[in-house]
Every structure is written in structure tokens, then in C-alpha cells.
XYZ file of C-alpha atoms in Angstrom:
722
model
C 0.279 0.354 -0.042
C 0.898 3.545 -1.208
C -0.638 5.838 0.907
C 1.724 8.274 1.145
C 3.821 8.716 -2.213
C 7.095 11.268 -2.095
C 6.475 12.000 1.396
C 9.047 12.014 3.319
C 9.921 11.318 7.249
C 12.393 12.478 9.657
C 13.371 10.171 13.240
C 15.260 10.762 15.695
C 16.696 8.343 17.521
C 18.535 7.879 20.982
C 22.492 6.547 21.790
C 20.761 3.485 23.366
C 20.248 -0.110 21.258
C 16.661 0.268 22.797
C 15.693 3.128 21.106
C 17.649 2.421 17.826
C 15.524 -0.877 17.711
C 12.716 0.898 18.299
C 12.717 3.804 15.681
C 13.649 0.852 12.830
C 10.388 -0.865 13.764
C 8.695 2.276 13.185
C 10.655 3.467 9.991
C 9.984 -0.355 8.592
C 5.534 0.757 9.145
C 6.296 4.165 7.619
C 8.662 2.613 4.918
C 5.155 0.266 4.667
C 2.876 3.542 4.248
C 5.148 4.848 1.514
C 6.817 7.224 3.449
C 10.994 7.561 3.039
C 12.425 7.708 5.575
C 16.032 9.788 7.535
C 16.923 8.470 11.092
C 19.027 10.912 13.005
C 20.798 9.573 15.842
C 21.768 12.163 18.895
C 24.688 11.937 17.997
C 27.424 9.032 16.597
C 30.131 9.052 19.672
C 32.894 6.981 17.986
C 31.884 7.178 13.776
C 29.313 5.013 11.926
C 27.113 2.933 14.335
C 27.524 -0.610 12.606
C 23.615 -0.981 14.047
C 22.891 0.761 11.034
C 24.076 -1.124 8.493
C 21.927 -3.691 9.229
C 18.547 -1.668 7.688
C 20.571 -1.432 4.388
C 21.261 1.365 2.328
C 17.667 2.279 0.990
C 17.434 4.313 4.578
C 19.153 7.772 4.900
C 21.142 7.593 8.116
C 22.385 10.669 9.565
C 23.867 12.190 13.280
C 22.998 15.152 15.100
C 26.558 15.060 16.025
C 29.344 13.004 14.550
C 31.949 13.442 17.349
C 28.915 13.454 20.510
C 26.764 15.936 21.737
C 30.043 17.799 23.386
C 31.074 18.778 20.155
C 28.578 20.729 19.559
C 28.584 24.357 18.492
C 28.066 26.637 22.084
C 25.527 29.782 21.804
C 25.774 32.523 23.772
C 21.739 34.265 24.461
C 22.039 36.808 22.770
C 23.795 35.179 19.408
C 21.790 32.613 19.371
C 18.973 34.435 19.470
C 20.002 36.799 16.516
C 19.826 33.847 14.436
C 16.670 32.129 15.844
C 14.731 34.404 17.683
C 13.733 33.432 21.331
C 11.806 30.582 19.896
C 12.478 28.794 23.253
C 12.084 29.058 27.100
C 15.269 27.198 27.976
C 14.563 27.305 31.914
C 11.157 25.315 31.193
C 12.740 22.547 29.080
C 14.764 21.665 32.113
C 11.739 20.543 34.104
C 12.539 17.002 34.329
C 15.598 17.180 35.652
C 14.017 19.180 38.509
C 11.986 16.225 39.661
C 15.265 15.391 41.398
C 15.826 18.471 43.798
C 14.328 18.629 47.251
C 11.151 21.078 47.869
C 14.455 23.732 49.560
C 17.217 22.992 46.924
C 18.425 25.222 44.449
C 19.312 23.956 40.888
C 22.780 23.844 40.561
C 25.064 26.547 38.491
C 24.867 25.081 35.135
C 21.685 24.832 35.062
C 20.741 28.325 36.776
C 23.552 30.830 34.512
C 21.964 31.662 31.639
C 25.393 31.507 29.640
C 26.728 28.727 31.829
C 28.845 26.168 29.641
C 25.572 23.412 29.873
C 22.923 26.473 28.509
C 25.002 27.503 26.037
C 25.253 24.082 24.906
C 21.578 23.618 24.745
C 21.567 26.179 22.275
C 24.158 24.452 19.981
C 21.784 21.163 19.593
C 18.895 23.603 19.535
C 20.354 25.185 15.966
C 21.546 22.132 15.134
C 17.953 20.692 15.218
C 16.561 23.504 13.235
C 19.664 23.586 10.717
C 19.135 19.708 10.101
C 15.396 20.153 9.889
C 15.278 22.703 7.299
C 17.790 20.550 5.552
C 15.773 17.726 5.080
C 12.485 19.449 5.293
C 10.555 16.487 5.794
C 6.570 16.090 5.576
C 6.610 14.370 9.075
C 8.972 14.021 12.142
C 8.897 11.437 14.738
C 10.143 12.301 18.308
C 10.913 10.079 20.594
C 10.582 10.028 24.380
C 8.751 14.319 25.140
C 9.978 14.533 28.398
C 13.796 14.971 27.925
C 15.445 18.236 27.738
C 16.977 17.019 23.730
C 13.646 15.797 22.978
C 11.452 18.939 24.118
C 14.178 21.344 22.270
C 13.218 19.036 18.842
C 9.414 18.889 19.560
C 9.945 23.098 19.947
C 11.926 23.239 16.489
C 9.603 20.768 15.015
C 6.549 23.518 15.872
C 8.350 26.279 14.829
C 8.675 24.966 11.591
C 5.312 23.985 11.080
C 6.035 20.358 10.081
C 3.561 17.557 11.358
C 4.749 15.712 14.263
C 4.422 12.068 15.855
C 5.915 11.121 19.884
C 6.787 7.484 20.055
C 7.420 5.801 23.199
C 7.751 2.078 23.941
C 4.403 1.078 23.591
C 2.151 -1.377 26.582
C 1.446 -4.460 24.149
C 3.980 -6.085 21.934
C 3.750 -6.270 18.345
C 2.029 -2.709 18.315
C 3.552 1.073 17.601
C 3.209 3.404 19.998
C 2.638 6.773 18.682
C 0.968 10.249 19.703
C -0.033 13.051 17.556
C -0.709 15.141 21.041
C 1.286 14.447 23.421
C 2.936 11.245 25.406
C 0.764 9.029 27.267
C 2.291 10.313 30.428
C 1.602 13.493 29.732
C -2.025 14.085 31.461
C -4.831 16.270 29.414
C -2.543 16.563 26.660
C -2.338 13.071 24.916
C -4.649 11.818 22.504
C -5.974 8.993 24.909
C -7.243 11.823 27.054
C -8.606 13.925 24.277
C -10.013 10.890 22.995
C -11.765 8.484 26.172
C -15.028 11.475 27.175
C -16.349 10.090 23.620
C -15.304 6.492 24.016
C -16.557 5.545 27.512
C -19.756 5.734 26.179
C -19.595 3.552 23.816
C -20.807 -0.752 24.010
C -18.695 -3.204 22.122
C -20.659 -5.516 19.931
C -20.815 -9.301 20.086
C -18.309 -9.538 17.561
C -15.743 -7.066 19.568
C -16.209 -8.412 22.661
C -15.211 -11.630 21.397
C -12.473 -10.044 20.070
C -10.952 -8.505 23.223
C -11.858 -11.391 25.537
C -9.451 -13.601 23.070
C -6.734 -10.898 23.114
C -6.484 -11.161 26.935
C -6.574 -14.359 27.091
C -3.978 -14.980 24.721
C -1.793 -12.065 26.978
C -2.859 -13.937 29.976
C -1.418 -17.650 28.393
C 1.240 -15.922 26.438
C 2.520 -14.458 29.533
C 3.302 -11.258 28.266
C 4.516 -8.446 29.852
C 5.873 -4.720 28.477
C 9.319 -6.257 29.616
C 10.939 -9.115 29.234
C 9.890 -11.528 32.397
C 11.745 -14.761 34.662
C 10.715 -17.851 33.748
C 11.406 -19.309 37.043
C 9.318 -19.004 40.228
C 12.475 -18.667 43.125
C 11.809 -21.191 46.346
C 11.913 -17.709 48.522
C 8.796 -16.540 46.440
C 7.141 -19.216 46.071
C 7.362 -19.522 50.117
C 6.403 -15.686 50.427
C 3.352 -16.205 48.469
C 1.845 -19.326 50.483
C 2.034 -17.178 54.080
C -1.571 -16.105 55.264
C -2.303 -12.598 55.192
C -3.490 -10.424 52.324
C -0.594 -9.578 49.897
C -0.017 -6.183 48.330
C 2.544 -6.239 45.151
C 4.190 -3.085 44.635
C 5.722 -3.108 40.668
C 8.754 -0.421 41.072
C 9.478 2.145 38.659
C 12.915 3.809 37.902
C 12.569 7.172 39.295
C 14.170 9.214 36.464
C 11.261 8.508 33.950
C 9.024 11.161 32.490
C 6.204 8.953 32.870
C 6.822 8.988 37.444
C 7.621 13.624 36.414
C 4.540 14.050 35.220
C 2.529 12.057 38.077
C 4.329 13.617 41.207
C 2.156 16.444 42.913
C 0.431 14.324 45.674
C 3.856 12.874 46.620
C 7.297 14.738 46.088
C 9.022 11.646 44.778
C 8.713 8.135 43.814
C 10.839 6.589 47.342
C 8.258 9.398 49.220
C 5.339 6.989 47.679
C 6.623 3.618 48.695
C 7.664 5.116 51.772
C 4.687 6.314 52.751
C 2.833 3.024 51.224
C 5.230 1.088 53.894
C 3.940 3.336 56.757
C 0.057 3.004 56.117
C 0.402 -1.021 55.769
C -2.710 -2.284 57.084
C -2.088 -4.766 60.097
C -1.499 -8.566 58.601
C -0.931 -7.574 55.265
C 2.373 -8.458 53.451
C 3.876 -6.921 50.711
C 6.115 -8.044 47.420
C 8.333 -4.888 45.898
C 9.034 -6.155 42.213
C 12.226 -3.627 40.908
C 11.947 -2.014 37.356
C 14.142 -4.884 35.195
C 16.049 -1.840 33.559
C 16.527 -0.261 36.541
C 20.578 -0.394 37.454
C 20.832 2.833 39.316
C 22.527 1.776 42.628
C 20.670 4.184 44.726
C 17.402 2.970 43.631
C 14.632 2.820 47.118
C 14.484 -0.497 48.889
C 12.523 -0.956 51.853
C 13.933 -1.634 55.502
C 13.921 -5.395 55.775
C 10.789 -7.249 57.471
C 9.294 -10.609 58.051
C 6.197 -9.527 55.859
C 8.187 -7.568 53.346
C 10.480 -9.462 50.330
C 12.201 -7.829 47.710
C 12.198 -9.953 44.360
C 14.488 -9.390 41.852
C 13.973 -11.533 39.047
C 10.209 -12.839 40.194
C 7.837 -13.365 37.047
C 4.094 -11.334 37.069
C 1.935 -13.628 36.289
C 3.351 -15.976 38.614
C 2.523 -13.145 41.449
C -0.665 -11.288 40.136
C -3.396 -14.416 40.689
C -2.208 -14.488 44.624
C -2.375 -10.464 44.517
C -5.404 -8.850 46.835
C -4.427 -5.597 45.060
C -1.549 -3.629 43.201
C -0.086 -0.421 44.387
C 1.649 1.395 41.250
C 3.081 4.931 40.608
C 2.336 4.968 37.333
C 3.778 1.356 36.152
C 2.504 -0.261 33.150
C 2.292 -3.208 35.519
C -0.533 -1.391 36.679
C -2.826 -1.583 33.878
C -1.499 -5.511 33.772
C -2.941 -6.149 36.414
C -6.891 -4.741 35.571
C -6.327 -8.062 32.740
C -6.109 -10.282 35.443
C -9.385 -8.452 37.301
C -6.795 -7.328 40.555
C -7.504 -4.002 41.938
C -5.032 -1.334 41.185
C -4.037 1.439 43.668
C -2.671 4.678 41.677
C -0.511 6.711 43.247
C 0.739 9.460 40.129
C -1.098 9.951 37.111
C -0.179 6.806 34.940
C -2.265 7.068 31.192
C -5.055 4.278 32.409
C -5.823 5.705 35.898
C -8.950 8.047 36.375
C -10.881 6.503 34.242
C -13.453 4.241 36.711
C -10.969 1.929 36.561
C -8.570 2.300 39.409
C -8.397 3.286 42.945
C -6.849 6.657 42.110
C -5.137 8.501 45.756
C -6.294 11.610 46.154
C -4.836 11.976 49.525
C -1.757 10.665 51.080
C -3.028 9.972 54.724
C -5.823 7.788 53.032
C -3.658 5.394 51.466
C -3.652 2.609 54.633
C -7.573 2.786 54.279
C -7.117 2.453 50.073
C -5.222 -1.030 50.459
C -7.220 -2.319 53.183
C -10.338 -1.547 51.381
C -9.228 -2.716 47.953
C -10.040 -6.287 48.029
C -13.475 -5.173 47.807
C -13.160 -3.182 45.129
C -14.373 -4.865 41.604
C -12.556 -3.813 38.381
C -15.209 -2.591 36.338
C -14.785 -4.950 33.543
C -16.820 -3.083 30.566
C -14.921 -0.189 30.924
C -11.562 -2.390 31.015
C -12.810 -4.285 27.525
C -13.664 -1.173 25.989
C -9.948 0.641 27.058
C -8.129 -2.757 25.470
C -10.891 -2.445 22.310
C -9.341 1.628 22.273
C -6.136 0.735 22.363
C -5.511 -2.302 19.730
C -8.003 -0.254 17.444
C -7.846 3.088 17.634
C -4.796 4.443 19.772
C -1.815 1.780 19.315
C -0.846 1.058 15.845
C 0.219 -2.655 14.655
C 3.496 -2.291 12.865
C 2.607 -2.702 9.363
C -0.289 -1.443 9.448
C -0.409 1.032 6.719
C -4.079 1.932 7.327
C -3.229 2.035 10.647
C -0.933 4.531 10.187
C -2.978 6.607 7.757
C -5.360 7.198 10.422
C -3.099 8.330 13.118
C -1.118 10.677 10.207
C -4.317 12.038 9.814
C -4.241 14.007 13.489
C -1.124 15.668 12.876
C -1.125 19.040 10.983
C -3.791 21.274 11.750
C -4.912 19.711 14.988
C -1.840 19.769 16.455
C -1.713 23.955 15.889
C -2.184 25.903 19.629
C -2.090 22.499 21.333
C 0.790 23.333 23.729
C 3.123 26.551 22.964
C 6.312 25.658 20.782
C 8.728 27.766 23.410
C 7.526 25.607 26.025
C 6.441 22.204 24.561
C 3.768 20.780 27.241
C 4.719 22.277 30.617
C 1.603 22.804 31.145
C 1.617 19.221 32.113
C 4.486 19.005 34.259
C 3.881 19.065 37.987
C 3.173 22.576 40.392
C 6.407 22.590 41.886
C 8.571 22.657 38.665
C 6.852 26.144 37.756
C 8.320 26.955 41.032
C 11.990 25.923 39.549
C 11.417 27.698 36.858
C 10.780 30.422 38.051
C 13.949 30.884 40.182
C 15.881 30.285 36.430
C 13.597 33.186 35.133
C 14.252 35.021 38.863
C 18.376 34.521 38.677
C 18.708 35.353 34.321
C 17.133 38.777 35.482
C 19.947 39.760 37.768
C 22.267 38.126 36.265
C 21.700 40.450 33.113
C 22.290 43.338 35.781
C 25.766 42.117 35.965
C 25.342 40.737 39.085
C 27.673 37.957 39.978
C 26.720 34.167 41.271
C 27.942 35.277 44.934
C 25.444 38.512 44.517
C 22.696 36.634 42.909
C 22.103 34.311 46.043
C 22.434 36.464 48.484
C 19.959 38.870 46.820
C 17.493 36.445 46.457
C 17.842 34.742 50.299
C 19.302 31.179 48.592
C 21.892 29.359 50.364
C 24.797 29.454 48.328
C 26.453 26.406 47.615
C 29.788 25.691 45.674
C 29.410 26.351 42.033
C 29.939 23.113 40.545
C 31.720 25.168 37.816
C 34.386 25.606 40.733
C 34.465 22.387 42.111
C 38.176 21.787 40.717
C 39.370 25.031 42.720
C 38.143 23.698 46.094
C 38.850 20.603 45.815
C 42.074 19.914 44.391
C 44.973 21.684 43.299
C 45.798 21.369 38.880
C 47.258 24.504 37.567
C 50.578 22.708 35.415
C 48.139 21.901 32.773
C 46.147 24.896 32.588
C 48.767 27.211 32.647
C 50.402 24.777 29.962
C 47.787 24.981 28.079
C 46.665 29.090 28.132
C 50.112 30.523 28.639
C 51.260 31.237 25.277
C 48.155 33.704 25.016
C 47.973 35.028 28.582
C 51.317 35.828 28.909
C 51.944 37.693 25.869
C 48.687 39.965 27.472
C 49.471 40.349 30.772
C 53.419 40.867 29.694
C 52.342 43.440 27.381
C 49.977 45.217 29.819
C 53.224 45.339 32.521
C 55.316 47.188 29.341
C 52.789 49.876 29.029
C 52.597 51.468 32.417
C 55.162 52.451 34.459
C 57.039 50.217 37.174
C 55.096 51.374 40.165
C 52.071 52.411 38.171
C 48.799 51.108 39.970
C 46.970 48.490 37.423
C 43.022 47.233 37.532
C 42.559 43.800 36.237
C 39.032 43.304 36.383
C 38.082 39.635 36.429
C 41.420 38.064 37.481
C 39.901 34.566 37.528
C 42.683 32.362 39.416
C 45.034 35.258 39.376
C 47.665 34.221 37.336
C 47.693 37.763 35.140
C 47.609 39.279 38.264
C 50.576 38.004 39.594
C 52.690 38.381 36.131
C 51.886 41.909 36.840
C 52.936 42.235 40.550
C 56.235 40.593 39.712
C 56.900 43.378 37.000
C 56.871 45.894 39.291
C 53.303 46.931 39.094
C 51.016 47.194 42.011
C 47.541 45.618 41.001
C 44.285 45.216 42.568
C 42.728 41.716 40.772
C 38.714 41.778 41.534
C 36.939 38.858 40.922
C 33.335 37.742 41.963
C 34.319 34.044 42.446
C 35.408 33.097 45.797
C 36.143 29.543 45.474
C 38.493 31.412 42.153
C 39.710 33.793 44.329
C 40.857 31.572 47.014
C 42.103 29.527 44.562
C 44.509 32.687 43.485
C 45.498 33.969 47.197
C 46.434 30.000 47.819
C 48.400 29.858 44.160
C 49.298 32.896 42.296
C 49.645 35.345 46.088
C 52.369 38.471 45.780
C 53.388 41.250 48.268
C 52.007 43.484 45.331
C 49.309 42.148 44.346
C 45.685 42.731 46.211
C 42.708 40.344 45.765
C 38.997 41.769 45.853
C 35.586 39.724 45.657
C 34.201 42.201 43.538
C 31.847 41.858 40.661
C 31.943 44.583 37.371
C 29.235 46.603 39.107
C 30.521 46.461 42.493
C 33.868 47.843 41.565
C 32.625 50.770 40.942
C 29.497 51.333 43.440
C 32.740 50.619 46.321
C 34.740 53.458 43.939
C 37.998 51.301 45.645
C 38.367 53.991 48.082
C 38.201 56.570 46.142
C 40.986 55.155 43.663
C 42.591 55.950 40.473
C 44.576 53.757 38.192
C 47.186 53.685 35.705
C 45.557 51.619 33.555
C 42.252 49.215 33.389
C 42.950 45.860 32.170
C 40.397 43.161 31.388
C 41.415 40.310 29.420
C 38.908 38.325 27.825
C 36.472 39.728 29.890
C 34.371 42.241 28.313
C 32.293 39.974 25.783
C 31.161 37.883 28.814
C 29.218 40.900 30.660
C 25.463 41.360 30.159
C 26.008 45.322 29.060
C 29.339 46.314 28.014
C 28.585 49.595 27.228
C 27.783 50.158 30.910
C 30.860 48.335 32.303
C 33.235 50.729 30.135
C 31.343 53.657 31.216
C 31.814 53.114 35.199
C 35.367 51.766 34.648
C 36.540 54.993 32.851
C 35.873 57.083 35.954
C 38.641 55.380 37.989
C 41.451 55.337 34.725
C 43.673 58.405 35.661
C 44.293 61.208 34.087
C 46.727 60.128 31.413
C 45.941 56.665 31.936
C 44.753 53.765 29.258
C 41.826 51.533 29.313
C 42.962 48.481 27.921
C 40.651 45.722 26.226
C 41.153 42.244 24.514
C 38.128 40.389 23.202
C 38.221 37.421 21.001
C 37.953 37.575 17.174
C 33.688 36.669 16.062
C 34.763 33.978 13.706
C 37.060 32.566 16.379
C 34.618 32.304 19.165
C 31.650 29.983 18.403
C 33.905 26.549 17.881
C 32.576 23.406 19.079
C 33.950 22.460 22.769
C 34.131 26.014 24.124
C 31.487 28.376 25.941
C 30.671 30.881 23.099
C 31.171 34.822 24.521
C 27.428 36.899 25.668
C 28.644 39.160 22.959
C 30.342 38.668 19.409
C 31.953 42.189 18.594
C 33.848 43.075 15.958
C 35.779 46.013 15.642
C 32.386 48.337 13.850
C 30.663 47.100 17.362
C 34.319 48.500 19.562
C 33.932 51.971 17.933
C 31.037 51.926 18.863
C 30.850 51.736 22.507
C 34.339 52.577 22.789
C 33.378 55.859 20.915
C 31.468 56.430 23.543
C 33.713 58.217 26.092
C 34.575 60.838 27.001
C 38.157 62.548 27.251
C 39.949 60.016 24.832
C 43.126 61.640 23.911
C 43.815 58.269 21.428
C 42.275 55.015 20.735
C 43.981 52.351 18.653
C 43.014 48.905 17.702
C 45.806 45.874 17.401
C 45.844 42.362 17.160
C 46.843 38.859 18.861
C 47.477 35.360 16.661
C 48.496 32.939 19.759
C 51.101 34.713 21.308
C 52.477 37.214 18.839
C 50.974 40.696 18.973
C 50.555 43.079 16.019
C 49.395 46.363 15.071
C 47.893 45.604 11.554
C 45.275 42.767 11.380
C 46.009 41.951 7.861
C 45.973 38.068 8.684
C 44.302 35.898 10.740
C 44.118 36.556 14.070
C 42.151 35.162 17.477
C 42.132 38.180 19.438
C 41.729 42.201 18.781
C 43.048 44.649 21.371
C 41.912 47.830 21.930
C 43.431 51.034 23.789
C 41.668 53.787 24.697
C 43.626 56.648 26.484
C 42.285 59.425 28.712
C 43.065 62.838 27.911
C 46.465 63.507 29.813
C 47.821 66.895 31.721
C 49.539 69.563 29.776
C 52.884 68.366 31.447
C 52.790 64.422 30.557
C 55.884 63.677 27.668
C 55.241 60.286 27.404
C 52.248 57.985 26.763
C 50.662 54.241 26.023
C 50.257 54.632 22.842
C 53.475 55.969 22.042
C 54.886 53.087 24.409
C 52.784 50.866 22.390
C 54.179 51.488 18.833
C 57.560 51.266 19.777
C 56.958 47.801 20.772
C 54.789 47.104 17.817
C 56.942 48.067 14.713
C 56.660 44.570 13.577
C 55.196 42.056 16.292
C 55.490 41.519 20.164
C 56.143 38.071 21.823
C 56.598 37.152 25.226
C 60.224 38.017 26.634
C 62.865 35.022 27.688
C 61.878 34.997 31.518
C 58.439 34.833 30.915
C 58.758 31.061 28.993
C 56.519 28.573 29.336
C 59.104 26.281 30.820
C 60.219 29.396 33.313
C 56.742 29.511 34.551
C 56.045 26.151 34.734
C 59.543 25.911 36.773
C 58.314 28.755 38.857
C 54.665 26.911 39.215
C 56.330 23.860 40.880
C 58.846 25.695 43.323
C 54.996 26.993 44.502
C 53.065 23.981 44.387
C 55.826 22.418 46.703
C 55.723 24.768 49.272
C 51.799 25.578 48.984
C 51.541 21.609 48.562
C 53.720 19.592 50.244
C 53.929 15.981 48.912
C 51.876 13.313 51.102
C 54.183 10.834 52.617
C 53.737 7.656 51.218
């Protein structure tokens, strides 16, 4: 059957064998319906994936990244919006990750800061998605999951471009595919089941339909089927436990980080919270079997305390336990639906797709859980509703593999019907638990203050949050690893600070704004200058004090705005130095205007900025602002009392007055008007230094610096005795 001649489908696959297998099955069914399929893996970590060779050469295979996701371009918010617009609410996409936070826990620095490496990576992934979708120009996009961050980005881009889409997930039943044109089954109120059920629940099955359902249930039970492969042998311990006296509660467990757990949270704050509440409220005389999820390999999965009436059954088959269970308690596990096929009462703590349909005992208050368990054996499963739901699943919702007509019916619900279903910027945020919205608001509050130029510490203080150590800075606190850093950074960084030292007379006052770990400030102090080095990070400054301290260097924990607010005790400086800092502040023009006030007459403001063409590269953070020479001329041109403005350039460790070659950095020197009796200027000294090129002197060689560093390491970090 060829129901879609000349049409093309783009299917995204995660980097797991299960995901690849599922996508290939979906592709085969779409190809049977006449679609040409393009399969796109998230990433190929080690080149071509051999699994793809087994599908033959008729199907096109792509990757979003051929060298792993970390090799994607990094985009600042400003650069991303310039290229693609403000089309994604990135904080809202992180919803699934917020399920792991406690109520009083603040998201990590990588989540909070709008310009963290993680957030920039996500923008790079988003840019790649949009470029690929537009290049392939498919008639249909199939996205896996829907709750994961990367899946939501793909869906956002698909909706932005206006292409019909389907969300895929592992099917409830063997031999079927789950393709939803409205939202994933775990997104309550947004999926096709919830949209269809109000009309379907009042239907009646014909005799033939009832017979078909009965045959299906019998085949499922006799075949001992389940969503996941089950154990084939009943252990002695489980067999003995099943024969004991007392009603039995069966608890099939889930993976705490699954999306279907996330979307069911609210009444219970976590999956472990549900299990703990279940244990605490278990009625007297009841026994309970916990069966861990077969795919859960987490070392920190929840486990019950040892008790004679509690059994942890690692490898039990649900078909061996369900006939003995008076009730089944699930958060949102698919085993709850499978228990209904046995006619077993099901207690639900979350929001599974089969819940709230008159078939399950839905927990509405935590304190009622014990009573619901005690009364569960008297609950009778409504077989009419159950059979109607089964008939709906196999005839309308799920797609039998290779059933082209079922695919056509499903595709008929895409396109125009999806417009207005959810926001492309925040896909399916309306299905997130309420507490997630509070965490998303935290990210927006943080970003609002960050855009004023406040540092991480100051933002936490203003928002009244307890400051934890940012993950970005933990290596600076937990261990000392500067040799590799110096070896990698020195050629470019030493040249920058050596040049600054040459431009200021010995004994001159220098403000090193954004000194980082203090390496450059130490070089200036070693060269005879009096240095005030500022940074907003307590971790970086603590590292600088213990590793790059010098008698002529004073370190101060100040953000760029605080430098001006505190006015540094009324000081002025012969030079204000901004090495690779200007592109990383929210408002570079405002910062320059403020710093210009502390430049002494005849002093200089010296800034190094990465060249735009060299800034956006795989694996490196992107500056907030990409500034070419016209941009720098514009913002520096607003400074008053300027005597000289001069541009020059840097390529690795060499600095040139002319930029007629490939270079990585551009420099700008702005000198303030000097007193009338001034006979020498920084611009003149620079002109003498740069008749051709300036390179670091012998005393600033890498070998010499590493020797100094090794001696300092032995002083501050003596070797531990064996």
C-alpha cells in the first residue's frame, strides 16, 4: 500500500540500542505506508554506528553530531537569538531534571546561569536541530520520549517550522507501536487517550468486538506477555512467601528518573516518597512484595527496610504473583494496566494513562493510602470499561506493526490539529507538576539579576538563597591542577599581561578586572606594578590567594558593578585591564562607562576581545557578545575625554599592530587625556613595542613559568608522605 507517495519522514533516535531498534521498527511501518525515512541519531560517539548497517542502504542515516554531543557549537543567548530568535524557553525545558531536587534545594549553577556551559550547549544542540530539520524538509517528524530535554528541543523546533509530528514511546503491548499526535501518554490532559476517552467511555462493544477483546486478553495471559521480558522461573523464596497467610499487596516499581514518574508527581514529592508512605500505612496483617524495575541499574534505587512481611523480589515474573495478589499498588507503572487484565484491584499514586477512568483506585490524599489498601479487595474492576479501553488501544490508539491503514489514520490527526495544542517555546509545560513551575521561575529570577551584571554570589544574596559551591568551580576548591592549565593557556595569556606590564611604568597602579584564578595579576605584580585584582567568584579568589599571591597584588571579591559601587576607596588607576572579560558581561557599554571613571588622567583602558569568527567553536563557551571592530568602535566611541584610540591584534602569543592576517584576538587601547606636562603616552610606548610584532620575553617563557609554578606547588602543596 502506498498511501503517501513522495513523502518523507524524519525520525530521531536516542543513543541506545533499544531506541535504535524502536526507531527502525517505526521506520519500517512508515515505509510500508509509502514514506521515505531519514533516521537521525542524537550523536555517533565513535563514528558510524554498526547497527545502522543492518537496515540496508535504502534508508538515509544522519547524526546531529558525529563526534558526540559535546562537540556541538556553543551559543550565548544573544548570539542564539540573533540567529534563531527567542523561540525556546530553555529553563522550561529542564523540567524533568527538577524532579530530582528537594523542595529547599536550589538548581545547580549549570542550570541557573543563562550563560553556563550546559545552557550554551543546549542552544548549540537547538541550532543544529533547526538547521537539520530545515535541510531535510520532511513531511513528518517522529520524536522519541517528549519529556527529555533534547526531545523537547527537537519538538520545539519541529513546531516552530510547522511540520506535523508524532511522539513515540515503548508500546504497552507487544506487536504494536505507540505513536501519539497530541502528546506522550504520561502527559495527562495532553495525549490522544485523554482527548478521546470522554467520547469513547460511553460506547458499547458489539458481540464480535467483545469476543475479540476476550481472545486478546486470554492470549496475553496464556503467553505470559508484558511490556518488559519477565523471569521464567519462580524462586523458592517467592513461592514460600506467596503461600503465607494474610492478604498480599504487589508493588511493581519504577525508575525514579522516568518521565512518567515526573509527570505524576505532586501528591507525592518523589517515587521514594510514595513507597515510604505505602510502607508506613500498610494495614496490619498485610504482606507486600516489591519487584524492582527490570531496567533499573541505579545504585541508589529505593529499597524497603527488612521486615518478615516484606519481600524484595529481584527476578519474579508478574504472571506468577498477580493471581495471588489481593491488590496491586503502583505509582504509574504499566504493570497497573496489566493487573487490570487479571481483574486485580489497582491502587494508583501517580497519574498513569489508565488512571482516573473509573478502573483504578486513585489516591487523592496521602493520609488515605492505608485505608485504600485495606478496602482494595472489595473493589471490583469494571470489566465493561476495561474491555472498552482495551478495544480502544488496539483499534484506535496503538498501531500494529506493518499496518499501513492504522498509520494513515494516525497521520490524519497530525498537522492542523496540532496548532495551538501547546506552546512551541515551552512544549507540554502545562503537564509539568506545580513545583516544577516554581523551579523554572527561580531560573528566570536568576537570569534577570544576571543581566544587570551581578555575580553568582551576589545574586544568591539578593534572592535569599543559601549559596552552595558552584559545580563549575569545584575543581578549584577540591584539588590543585594548575600545571596543565598554565601549559595550555600561557602562550596567549602571558603575552597579554606581558604587554600590559610594558605599557605601564614601574610602580604604576593597575586594575585587573575579572582576574579569574590570579595568574595574570601575579605576572603584573612580578613585573613591578601595584595590582588590584577583582573577581566575583570566592572559589577562584581563594585559589588565586593560595597559588598566585604576591606582595604587590591585592585580591578583592567584587563583580564589575560592585567595583564602581564601592569605588575602591576613591582610587584611580594608571591602567584598567579587561582580558577576555568584555564579551562576557551583560552590558559591555555600561561597564566601560563605569570603569572609565576610575582611569586616571593620562591612564589607559586596555581590553582584549576574542574575534567573532574564532569565538563560536565546538567544545568552547561562546561569549555573550560577539564584537567585531565596528562594534568596539561604537561602544568605546562613547567614552569622554579620549586622547587616543588604537586597535591591534593577537595571534597565539604574537601581537601585531596590523590585522591583515588570521588572528584570534583583537585589542583596543583607549587613553584618557593627560595633563599638559605629560611627555610620554601609552600609545607611543605601544607604537615603539609594535613596529612588527611583540612576543613574550625569555623570562616569561612557558618553561620558566612552569618551573616557578612547580616550586610554588612544593611550597603550598607539599607532597604527602607515602
